Short mmCIF file of C-alpha atoms in Angstrom, two decimals:
data_model
loop_
_atom_site.label_atom_id
_atom_site.label_comp_id
_atom_site.label_asym_id
_atom_site.label_seq_id
_atom_site.Cartn_x
_atom_site.Cartn_y
_atom_site.Cartn_z
CA SER A 1 76.56 1.23 14.42
CA ALA A 2 78.46 -2.07 14.50
CA SER A 3 77.46 -2.83 18.12
CA TYR A 4 73.85 -1.76 17.48
CA LEU A 5 73.47 -3.87 14.33
CA TYR A 6 75.13 -6.89 15.94
CA SER A 7 72.76 -6.53 18.96
CA ILE A 8 69.75 -6.67 16.59
CA PHE A 9 71.25 -9.83 15.04
CA ALA A 10 71.75 -11.28 18.57
CA ILE A 11 68.05 -10.68 19.48
CA TYR A 12 66.90 -12.57 16.36
CA ALA A 13 69.42 -15.34 17.08
CA MET A 14 68.04 -15.61 20.66
CA GLY A 15 64.50 -15.91 19.28
CA TRP A 16 65.61 -18.51 16.74
CA HIS A 17 67.29 -20.72 19.37
CA LEU A 18 64.49 -20.33 21.93
CA GLY A 19 62.04 -21.45 19.24
CA ARG A 20 64.13 -24.58 18.75
CA GLY A 21 64.62 -25.23 22.47
CA ASN A 22 68.38 -24.49 22.41
CA ILE A 23 68.34 -22.78 25.82
CA MET A 24 72.15 -22.72 26.15
CA GLN A 25 72.59 -21.03 22.75
CA ALA A 26 69.81 -18.53 23.53
CA HIS A 27 71.51 -17.76 26.86
CA HIS A 28 74.82 -17.29 25.04
CA TYR A 29 73.28 -14.69 22.68
CA SER A 30 71.63 -12.88 25.61
CA MET A 31 75.20 -12.03 26.73
CA GLU A 32 75.95 -10.60 23.29
CA LEU A 33 73.71 -7.48 23.47
CA TYR A 34 75.56 -4.16 23.12
CA PHE A 35 72.61 -1.72 22.91
CA GLU A 36 73.60 0.04 26.17
CA SER A 37 77.19 0.45 24.92
CA ALA A 38 76.02 2.08 21.68
CA ALA A 39 73.63 4.36 23.62
CA MET A 40 76.18 5.14 26.33
CA ILE A 41 78.96 6.11 23.91
CA LEU A 42 76.64 8.50 22.07
CA THR A 43 75.20 9.89 25.33
CA LEU A 44 78.60 10.55 26.91
CA ILE A 45 79.97 12.23 23.80
CA THR A 46 76.80 14.28 23.27
CA VAL A 47 76.74 15.41 26.92
CA GLY A 48 80.40 16.36 26.58
CA LYS A 49 79.71 18.37 23.42
CA TYR A 50 76.70 20.03 25.10
CA MET A 51 78.78 21.06 28.12
CA GLU A 52 81.45 22.47 25.81
CA THR A 53 78.91 24.42 23.74
CA ARG A 54 77.25 25.78 26.89
CA SER A 55 80.54 27.32 28.00
CA LYS A 56 81.25 29.02 24.66
CA GLY A 57 80.50 32.73 24.22
CA LYS A 58 78.35 34.02 21.42
CA THR A 59 79.84 36.72 19.18
CA SER A 60 76.43 37.31 17.61
CA GLU A 61 75.19 38.74 20.92
CA ALA A 62 78.15 41.13 20.97
CA ILE A 63 77.20 42.38 17.53
CA SER A 64 73.54 42.94 18.41
CA LYS A 65 74.65 44.85 21.54
CA LEU A 66 76.92 47.03 19.36
CA MET A 67 74.04 47.75 17.00
CA ASP A 68 71.89 48.84 19.96
CA LEU A 69 74.41 51.57 20.84
CA ALA A 70 73.60 53.70 17.82
CA PRO A 71 70.45 55.78 18.32
CA LYS A 72 67.51 54.61 16.22
CA MET A 73 66.23 58.12 15.35
CA ALA A 74 67.89 61.38 14.30
CA THR A 75 66.58 64.95 14.24
CA VAL A 76 67.46 66.58 10.90
CA LEU A 77 66.81 70.00 9.45
CA ARG A 78 65.06 69.73 6.08
CA ASN A 79 63.46 72.69 4.27
CA GLY A 80 63.96 74.75 7.43
CA ASN A 81 61.91 72.31 9.57
CA GLU A 82 63.11 69.90 12.27
CA THR A 83 62.12 66.35 11.33
CA GLU A 84 62.71 63.15 13.31
CA ILE A 85 63.64 60.32 10.95
CA PRO A 86 65.10 56.78 11.33
CA VAL A 87 68.89 56.96 11.41
CA GLU A 88 69.08 54.75 8.26
CA GLN A 89 67.46 57.58 6.28
CA VAL A 90 70.10 60.18 7.18
CA ILE A 91 72.18 61.00 4.09
CA ALA A 92 75.63 62.58 3.89
CA GLY A 93 75.24 66.37 3.90
CA ASP A 94 72.13 66.40 6.16
CA ILE A 95 72.10 68.94 9.00
CA VAL A 96 71.56 66.95 12.23
CA ILE A 97 70.52 68.56 15.53
CA VAL A 98 71.84 67.03 18.78
CA ARG A 99 70.58 68.12 22.22
CA PRO A 100 72.33 67.62 25.60
CA GLY A 101 72.24 64.02 26.84
CA GLN A 102 71.52 62.57 23.38
CA SER A 103 73.68 60.09 21.49
CA ILE A 104 75.11 61.41 18.23
CA PRO A 105 73.41 59.42 15.43
CA VAL A 106 76.13 59.47 12.70
CA ASP A 107 79.70 60.67 12.14
CA GLY A 108 79.91 64.31 11.15
CA ARG A 109 81.33 67.81 11.55
CA LEU A 110 80.12 70.49 13.98
CA LEU A 111 78.58 73.51 12.22
CA GLU A 112 77.36 75.62 15.14
CA GLY A 113 77.23 75.29 18.91
CA PHE A 114 79.72 74.28 21.57
CA SER A 115 79.73 71.08 23.63
CA ALA A 116 81.66 68.46 25.57
CA VAL A 117 81.28 64.99 24.03
CA ASP A 118 81.90 61.77 25.96
CA GLU A 119 83.85 59.65 23.44
CA SER A 120 85.10 57.07 25.95
CA ALA A 121 82.97 54.30 24.41
CA ILE A 122 84.63 54.61 21.00
CA THR A 123 88.08 56.16 21.55
CA GLY A 124 88.79 55.35 25.20
CA GLU A 125 89.49 59.05 25.91
CA SER A 126 88.60 59.26 29.61
CA ILE A 127 87.81 62.98 29.76
CA PRO A 128 85.04 64.42 27.53
CA VAL A 129 86.34 66.30 24.51
CA GLU A 130 85.44 69.96 23.95
CA LYS A 131 83.91 70.43 20.49
CA GLN A 132 83.70 73.68 18.51
CA PRO A 133 82.50 74.41 14.97
CA GLY A 134 84.73 72.56 12.49
CA ASP A 135 85.51 69.67 14.86
CA THR A 136 84.52 66.11 13.94
CA VAL A 137 82.11 64.07 16.07
CA ILE A 138 81.61 60.29 16.07
CA GLY A 139 78.30 58.44 15.92
CA ALA A 140 77.18 56.62 19.13
CA THR A 141 79.18 59.00 21.38
CA VAL A 142 77.21 61.05 23.93
CA ASN A 143 76.66 64.81 23.90
CA LYS A 144 77.13 65.73 27.57
CA SER A 145 76.38 69.45 27.42
CA GLY A 146 75.29 72.06 24.89
CA TYR A 147 73.00 72.05 21.85
CA PHE A 148 74.68 71.86 18.44
CA LYS A 149 74.09 71.41 14.74
CA MET A 150 76.30 69.09 12.73
CA GLU A 151 76.69 68.07 9.12
CA ALA A 152 76.48 64.29 8.54
CA THR A 153 79.66 63.16 6.73
CA ARG A 154 79.64 59.36 7.17
CA VAL A 155 76.37 57.46 7.36
CA GLY A 156 75.17 53.83 7.21
CA ASN A 157 78.01 51.32 6.92
CA ASP A 158 80.67 54.06 6.72
CA THR A 159 80.32 55.19 10.34
CA THR A 160 83.03 54.38 12.89
CA LEU A 161 80.60 52.16 14.86
CA SER A 162 79.66 50.14 11.73
CA GLN A 163 83.35 49.58 11.03
CA ILE A 164 83.85 48.30 14.60
CA ILE A 165 80.90 45.91 14.11
CA THR A 166 82.48 44.63 10.87
CA LEU A 167 85.82 44.12 12.65
CA VAL A 168 84.18 42.13 15.46
CA GLU A 169 82.39 39.93 12.89
CA GLU A 170 85.61 39.31 10.93
CA ALA A 171 87.74 38.65 14.01
CA GLY A 172 85.12 36.25 15.41
CA ALA A 173 84.91 34.30 12.16
CA SER A 174 88.68 34.07 11.68
CA LYS A 175 89.68 33.10 15.21
CA ALA A 176 92.63 30.70 14.97
CA PRO A 177 91.32 27.20 15.85
CA ILE A 178 93.50 25.31 18.29
CA ALA A 179 94.87 22.19 16.68
CA LYS A 180 93.48 19.92 19.38
CA LEU A 181 95.68 17.00 20.34
CA ALA A 182 92.64 14.68 20.41
CA ASP A 183 91.81 15.55 16.79
CA LYS A 184 95.37 14.82 15.69
CA VAL A 185 95.40 11.50 17.55
CA SER A 186 91.96 10.41 16.31
CA GLY A 187 93.06 11.07 12.71
CA VAL A 188 95.52 8.18 13.13
CA PHE A 189 93.80 6.22 15.90
CA VAL A 190 90.43 5.55 14.18
CA PRO A 191 91.77 3.97 10.94
CA VAL A 192 94.31 1.90 12.94
CA VAL A 193 91.59 0.54 15.30
CA ILE A 194 89.24 -0.31 12.40
CA CYS A 195 92.10 -2.21 10.73
CA ILE A 196 92.83 -4.14 13.97
CA ALA A 197 89.10 -5.00 14.39
CA VAL A 198 88.80 -6.28 10.79
CA LEU A 199 92.07 -8.18 11.15
CA ALA A 200 90.92 -9.82 14.43
CA ALA A 201 87.63 -10.94 12.80
CA ILE A 202 89.49 -12.39 9.77
CA VAL A 203 92.01 -14.24 11.95
CA TRP A 204 89.21 -15.98 13.95
CA LEU A 205 87.36 -16.85 10.72
CA VAL A 206 90.55 -18.38 9.29
CA LEU A 207 90.97 -20.35 12.54
CA GLY A 208 87.58 -21.93 11.78
CA GLN A 209 85.32 -20.03 14.19
CA PRO A 210 81.72 -19.23 13.05
CA PHE A 211 81.04 -15.82 11.49
CA ALA A 212 79.00 -14.61 14.50
CA PHE A 213 81.92 -15.24 16.86
CA ALA A 214 84.43 -13.52 14.54
CA LEU A 215 82.08 -10.50 14.19
CA SER A 216 81.60 -10.21 17.97
CA ILE A 217 85.41 -10.16 18.39
CA GLY A 218 85.71 -7.34 15.83
CA ILE A 219 82.95 -5.35 17.59
CA ALA A 220 84.53 -5.91 21.01
CA VAL A 221 87.75 -4.31 19.70
CA LEU A 222 85.78 -1.30 18.37
CA VAL A 223 83.63 -0.82 21.50
CA ILE A 224 86.50 -1.13 23.98
CA SER A 225 88.86 1.10 22.03
CA CYS A 226 86.33 3.97 21.78
CA PRO A 227 87.75 6.58 24.15
CA CYS A 228 84.25 7.60 25.31
CA ALA A 229 85.75 8.49 28.71
CA LEU A 230 87.68 11.30 26.99
CA GLY A 231 84.43 12.66 25.57
CA LEU A 232 83.25 13.25 29.13
CA ALA A 233 86.55 13.63 30.96
CA THR A 234 87.68 16.67 28.95
CA PRO A 235 84.46 18.69 29.41
CA THR A 236 84.37 17.64 33.08
CA ALA A 237 87.88 18.99 33.57
CA ILE A 238 86.75 22.19 31.84
CA MET A 239 83.68 22.40 34.11
CA VAL A 240 85.90 22.02 37.19
CA GLY A 241 88.27 24.67 35.85
CA THR A 242 85.49 27.11 35.07
CA GLY A 243 83.85 26.38 38.45
CA LYS A 244 87.12 27.09 40.26
CA GLY A 245 87.46 30.32 38.26
CA ALA A 246 83.94 31.39 39.25
CA GLU A 247 84.88 31.01 42.93
CA TYR A 248 87.51 33.71 42.34
CA GLY A 249 85.16 35.91 40.32
CA VAL A 250 86.74 34.84 37.01
CA LEU A 251 84.11 33.72 34.47
CA ILE A 252 85.57 31.52 31.71
CA LYS A 253 83.31 31.32 28.68
CA SER A 254 85.12 28.80 26.48
CA ALA A 255 87.28 25.71 26.78
CA GLU A 256 89.79 27.17 24.31
CA SER A 257 90.47 30.23 26.45
CA LEU A 258 91.04 28.02 29.50
CA GLU A 259 93.49 25.92 27.49
CA ILE A 260 95.38 28.85 25.93
CA ALA A 261 95.54 31.09 29.02
CA HIS A 262 98.59 29.30 30.46
CA GLN A 263 100.53 29.77 27.19
CA VAL A 264 100.02 33.56 27.08
CA ASN A 265 103.29 35.49 26.93
CA ALA A 266 102.05 38.96 25.95
CA VAL A 267 99.28 40.99 27.59
CA VAL A 268 97.76 44.01 25.88
CA LEU A 269 95.96 46.37 28.27
CA ASP A 270 93.46 49.11 27.63
CA LYS A 271 94.08 52.21 29.80
CA THR A 272 90.74 53.85 30.60
CA GLY A 273 88.69 51.77 33.02
CA THR A 274 91.17 48.87 33.00
CA LEU A 275 94.40 50.30 34.43
CA THR A 276 92.68 53.51 35.54
CA GLU A 277 89.40 54.29 37.31
CA GLY A 278 87.83 55.57 34.06
CA LYS A 279 86.60 58.86 35.54
CA PRO A 280 88.41 62.10 36.40
CA VAL A 281 89.21 62.97 40.02
CA VAL A 282 90.91 66.01 41.57
CA THR A 283 94.60 65.22 42.14
CA ASP A 284 96.18 68.64 42.94
CA VAL A 285 94.83 71.80 44.60
CA LEU A 286 97.21 74.75 44.11
CA PRO A 287 95.84 78.02 45.53
CA ALA A 288 97.49 81.29 44.43
CA SER A 289 99.55 83.15 47.05
CA GLY A 290 97.32 84.88 49.57
CA VAL A 291 94.37 82.57 48.77
CA LEU A 292 93.22 80.01 51.32
CA ARG A 293 92.57 76.45 50.14
CA ASN A 294 88.95 76.13 51.31
CA PRO A 295 87.64 79.46 49.93
CA PHE A 296 89.39 78.62 46.62
CA LEU A 297 87.69 75.20 46.50
CA ARG A 298 84.31 76.74 47.43
CA ALA A 299 84.58 79.30 44.60
CA ALA A 300 85.61 76.62 42.08
CA ALA A 301 82.84 74.22 43.17
CA SER A 302 80.23 77.02 43.14
CA LEU A 303 81.09 77.91 39.55
CA GLU A 304 81.26 74.30 38.38
CA SER A 305 78.00 73.29 40.13
CA LEU A 306 76.10 74.87 37.21
CA SER A 307 78.00 72.90 34.56
CA GLU A 308 77.19 69.33 33.41
CA HIS A 309 80.79 68.65 32.35
CA PRO A 310 82.30 65.53 34.03
CA LEU A 311 85.33 67.60 35.12
CA ALA A 312 82.89 69.96 36.84
CA GLU A 313 81.12 67.01 38.51
CA ALA A 314 84.52 65.76 39.77
CA ILE A 315 85.33 69.17 41.32
CA VAL A 316 81.92 69.45 43.06
CA HIS A 317 82.23 65.86 44.32
CA TYR A 318 85.75 66.56 45.67
CA ALA A 319 84.61 69.75 47.45
CA LYS A 320 81.66 67.95 49.06
CA GLY A 321 84.05 65.19 50.18
CA MET A 322 86.05 67.93 51.96
CA GLU A 323 82.73 69.08 53.53
CA ILE A 324 82.71 72.30 51.51
CA GLU A 325 79.21 73.29 50.35
CA PRO A 326 79.18 75.35 47.13
CA ASP A 327 77.50 78.78 47.18
CA ALA A 328 74.62 79.56 44.82
CA ALA A 329 75.90 80.66 41.41
CA GLN A 330 73.90 82.57 38.80
CA ASN A 331 74.14 83.71 35.19
CA LEU A 332 76.41 80.97 33.88
CA ARG A 333 78.00 82.04 30.58
CA ALA A 334 80.10 79.70 28.44
CA THR A 335 82.38 81.30 25.85
CA ALA A 336 83.44 78.93 23.08
CA GLY A 337 87.15 78.21 23.41
CA GLN A 338 87.53 80.35 26.55
CA GLY A 339 85.81 78.67 29.48
CA ILE A 340 82.90 79.56 31.75
CA GLU A 341 81.99 82.42 34.11
CA ALA A 342 79.21 83.01 36.65
CA ASP A 343 78.22 85.35 39.49
CA VAL A 344 78.91 83.90 42.96
CA SER A 345 78.05 85.98 46.04
CA GLY A 346 78.11 89.15 43.94
CA LYS A 347 81.54 88.46 42.38
CA LYS A 348 82.41 87.21 38.91
CA ILE A 349 84.21 83.85 38.99
CA PHE A 350 85.98 82.54 35.86
CA GLY A 351 87.13 79.00 35.11
CA GLY A 352 88.62 77.11 32.18
CA ASN A 353 91.36 74.76 31.06
CA ALA A 354 94.93 75.90 30.49
CA LEU A 355 94.64 76.98 26.85
CA SER A 356 91.23 78.64 27.05
CA HIS A 357 92.03 80.32 30.32
CA LEU A 358 95.23 81.94 29.07
CA LYS A 359 93.14 83.84 26.49
CA MET A 360 90.59 84.76 29.16
CA MET A 361 93.24 85.89 31.64
CA GLN A 362 95.14 87.93 29.06
CA GLU A 363 91.92 89.73 28.05
CA ARG A 364 91.23 90.61 31.69
CA GLY A 365 94.84 91.52 32.53
CA ILE A 366 95.17 88.90 35.31
CA ASP A 367 98.72 88.08 36.42
CA LEU A 368 99.39 84.30 36.35
CA GLY A 369 102.68 84.47 38.24
CA GLY A 370 104.45 81.11 37.87
CA PHE A 371 101.20 79.20 37.37
CA SER A 372 101.49 78.75 33.60
CA GLU A 373 104.75 76.78 34.19
CA LYS A 374 103.03 74.75 36.95
CA ALA A 375 100.19 73.98 34.53
CA GLU A 376 102.75 72.77 31.96
CA THR A 377 104.31 70.45 34.56
CA LEU A 378 100.87 69.06 35.52
CA ALA A 379 99.98 68.51 31.86
CA ALA A 380 103.28 66.64 31.36
CA GLU A 381 102.16 64.29 34.17
CA GLY A 382 99.03 63.48 32.15
CA LYS A 383 96.76 65.73 34.22
CA THR A 384 94.23 68.36 33.07
CA PRO A 385 94.91 71.73 34.79
CA LEU A 386 91.99 74.15 35.28
CA PHE A 387 92.53 77.82 36.18
CA PHE A 388 90.13 79.80 38.37
CA ALA A 389 89.99 83.56 38.88
CA GLU A 390 87.79 86.01 40.84
CA GLU A 391 87.18 89.40 39.19
CA ASN A 392 90.76 90.28 38.16
CA LYS A 393 92.87 88.10 40.49
CA LEU A 394 93.96 84.49 40.13
CA LEU A 395 92.50 82.07 42.71
CA GLY A 396 94.61 79.07 41.72
CA VAL A 397 94.80 75.89 39.69
CA LEU A 398 93.04 72.55 40.15
CA ALA A 399 94.46 69.49 38.38
CA LEU A 400 92.29 66.51 37.46
CA ALA A 401 93.29 63.12 36.11
CA ASP A 402 91.99 59.65 35.51
CA THR A 403 93.96 57.95 38.30
CA LEU A 404 95.42 54.44 38.39
CA LYS A 405 93.42 51.73 40.16
CA PRO A 406 95.04 50.69 43.46
CA THR A 407 95.99 47.19 42.20
CA SER A 408 97.21 48.11 38.68
CA LYS A 409 100.91 48.39 39.62
CA ALA A 410 100.88 45.11 41.58
CA ALA A 411 99.16 43.32 38.68
CA VAL A 412 101.67 44.60 36.09
CA ASP A 413 104.57 43.57 38.37
CA ALA A 414 103.00 40.10 38.76
CA PHE A 415 102.75 39.76 34.95
CA HIS A 416 106.42 40.71 34.62
CA ARG A 417 107.38 38.08 37.22
CA MET A 418 105.47 35.50 35.14
CA GLY A 419 107.62 36.48 32.14
CA VAL A 420 104.71 38.14 30.33
CA ASP A 421 105.28 41.26 28.19
CA VAL A 422 102.81 44.06 29.00
CA VAL A 423 101.76 46.69 26.45
CA MET A 424 99.23 49.48 27.05
CA LEU A 425 97.01 50.61 24.17
CA THR A 426 94.89 53.72 24.49
CA GLY A 427 92.93 56.21 22.43
CA ASP A 428 94.07 58.88 24.90
CA ASN A 429 96.77 61.44 24.05
CA LYS A 430 100.45 60.49 24.07
CA ARG A 431 101.36 62.70 27.02
CA THR A 432 98.78 61.11 29.36
CA ALA A 433 99.61 57.59 28.12
CA ASP A 434 103.37 58.05 28.67
CA ALA A 435 102.78 59.44 32.17
CA ILE A 436 100.74 56.35 33.16
CA ALA A 437 103.08 53.89 31.39
CA GLY A 438 106.08 55.50 33.14
CA LYS A 439 104.52 54.82 36.56
CA LEU A 440 103.92 51.17 35.64
CA GLY A 441 107.17 50.51 33.77
CA ILE A 442 105.47 49.31 30.57
CA ARG A 443 105.36 50.27 26.88
CA ALA A 444 102.51 52.51 25.74
CA VAL A 445 100.96 52.91 22.30
CA ALA A 446 98.77 56.04 22.36
CA GLU A 447 96.13 57.70 20.17
CA VAL A 448 95.03 54.38 18.67
CA LEU A 449 91.59 53.89 17.10
CA PRO A 450 89.62 50.66 17.69
CA GLN A 451 90.81 49.14 14.40
CA ASP A 452 94.42 50.03 15.31
CA LYS A 453 94.08 48.13 18.60
CA GLU A 454 93.04 45.04 16.66
CA GLN A 455 96.02 45.50 14.28
CA GLU A 456 98.43 45.88 17.22
CA VAL A 457 97.17 42.56 18.67
CA ARG A 458 97.54 40.94 15.24
CA ARG A 459 101.09 42.32 14.92
CA LEU A 460 102.10 40.70 18.24
CA GLN A 461 100.51 37.41 17.10
CA GLU A 462 102.52 37.55 13.87
CA GLU A 463 105.68 37.83 16.02
CA GLY A 464 104.70 34.39 17.35
CA LYS A 465 103.30 35.58 20.68
CA LYS A 466 100.22 34.22 22.44
CA VAL A 467 98.29 37.39 23.23
CA ALA A 468 95.75 38.17 25.93
CA MET A 469 93.84 41.44 25.53
CA ILE A 470 92.31 43.03 28.64
CA GLY A 471 89.75 45.79 28.08
CA ASP A 472 86.37 47.16 29.06
CA GLY A 473 85.11 49.40 26.28
CA ILE A 474 83.27 49.13 23.00
CA ASN A 475 86.49 50.31 21.38
CA ASP A 476 88.20 47.17 22.77
CA ALA A 477 85.71 44.70 21.22
CA PRO A 478 87.61 44.03 17.94
CA ALA A 479 90.92 43.53 19.81
CA LEU A 480 89.25 41.30 22.45
CA THR A 481 87.85 39.10 19.68
CA ARG A 482 91.13 39.03 17.73
CA ALA A 483 93.33 38.12 20.72
CA ASP A 484 94.08 34.49 21.61
CA VAL A 485 92.35 35.20 24.93
CA GLY A 486 90.07 38.22 25.39
CA ILE A 487 89.57 39.30 29.02
CA ALA A 488 86.85 41.82 29.89
CA ILE A 489 86.89 43.82 33.11
CA GLY A 490 83.56 43.34 34.91
CA ALA A 491 82.40 46.94 35.17
CA GLY A 492 82.89 47.40 31.42
CA THR A 493 80.36 47.46 28.64
CA ASP A 494 78.11 44.53 27.68
CA VAL A 495 79.77 44.50 24.26
CA ALA A 496 83.23 43.99 25.73
CA MET A 497 81.86 41.16 27.90
CA GLU A 498 80.21 39.44 24.93
CA SER A 499 83.37 39.74 22.78
CA ALA A 500 85.65 38.37 25.50
CA ASP A 501 86.49 34.76 26.45
CA ILE A 502 87.09 35.47 30.14
CA ILE A 503 85.19 38.01 32.28
CA LEU A 504 86.53 39.40 35.55
CA MET A 505 83.55 40.02 37.84
CA LYS A 506 85.41 42.67 39.83
CA SER A 507 87.14 45.56 38.08
CA ASP A 508 90.45 44.41 39.51
CA LEU A 509 93.45 43.68 37.32
CA MET A 510 94.84 41.21 39.90
CA ASP A 511 92.01 38.89 38.84
CA ALA A 512 93.56 38.77 35.36
CA VAL A 513 96.76 37.44 36.97
CA THR A 514 94.62 34.85 38.82
CA ALA A 515 92.93 33.85 35.54
#
């Protein structure tokens, strides 16, 4: 303002002297124009601010993406008729019908039917959860197989998804602002410079110089001392940093995250999809004595080819990878809590997980030999054992697990070498979590809900740690927003990417070390 106002005065002074023929004085005032300085300072600082704002992520987009997850309509049973209504109109106590492939509209309790529900988005549980009457189901999770009726227990703002949305909003609003060094300096610097400028003008006035000269001295002090270079230099450095990150597939969304990342001394990792592949694969094939491996796999794949369960898909995929084509299976029957059976090449084939299959086997008088102990050992390693039998003899056991990504161990070791504590948080069961954590040599906190993840991050922050959270799921969004630096793995959900400060384009944990 000072340079702009003085420049206007200088223009009038030029006009005044030109009108009186004082060419030298007019020429003198033509050197006293500071319009470009005033414009340049504002331009540089505004461009800097614009560049900074451009690189900041928007939490509001994360919230709208979360809201899109919940289905908009629900099928309810009212007065004996099926009616499709907007999900907002569902009230606690309504009977809701959910068909295979549909998202569950609200939280509730299963009344009749049997299904496998993919809860990975909310809980992080990598393998779909079998649901029977009496079990609870969560809104926005996906019904993978089976038709069921449920009673709505929590609707509207009480659902698990709504609580996650609220947590993301709160964490975004209360993110600890970095006390920027520039802000601290300018708090002292600006008043001191103004004092020096005023003092300089007064000194020249006292020494007998005209007011115009004294004022121009004061303005010169103000203009020159304005650190407009910083206004551009800082965002430029950020642009270079973010550009360099992009070359390595690391997208940095905010200046703060770039600044804090080097101070991080604790990393919190999600398990499913971050440390692990996020989908089950066959890890062990254990045929019973007298049973050949390939016929066992063919029988298992034939039975499972009729099922839509992700474990079944993993078995069929594994068999095809071994160039084993499943036979045609007919008459698939699923018994709640016991497993499935079907007719393959004129023989009855049975399949089910450890608990359900024990009941099935006992009913049919099938001898398990030492396989129940083997199943226990596999379960202790965090694997899911499935038994298969033909008529009244055991074929063998297949074990499936969500396996570690190839680079996970190297990345964790690299973090340890950097002096960073690594903690794994997962909604999965304790046994599976401990098995994975044991392989990596890190601490695991299992069976945590999304809000617990956020609390765990907060607890580490209260211990004085700078925390980076690395995750990929909707259930990680509150923790990603709460952490000092939130890092989303590229193949994860849009919500995780919107909530995070840094996005890894590849689903590779080594990129987090690079970041």
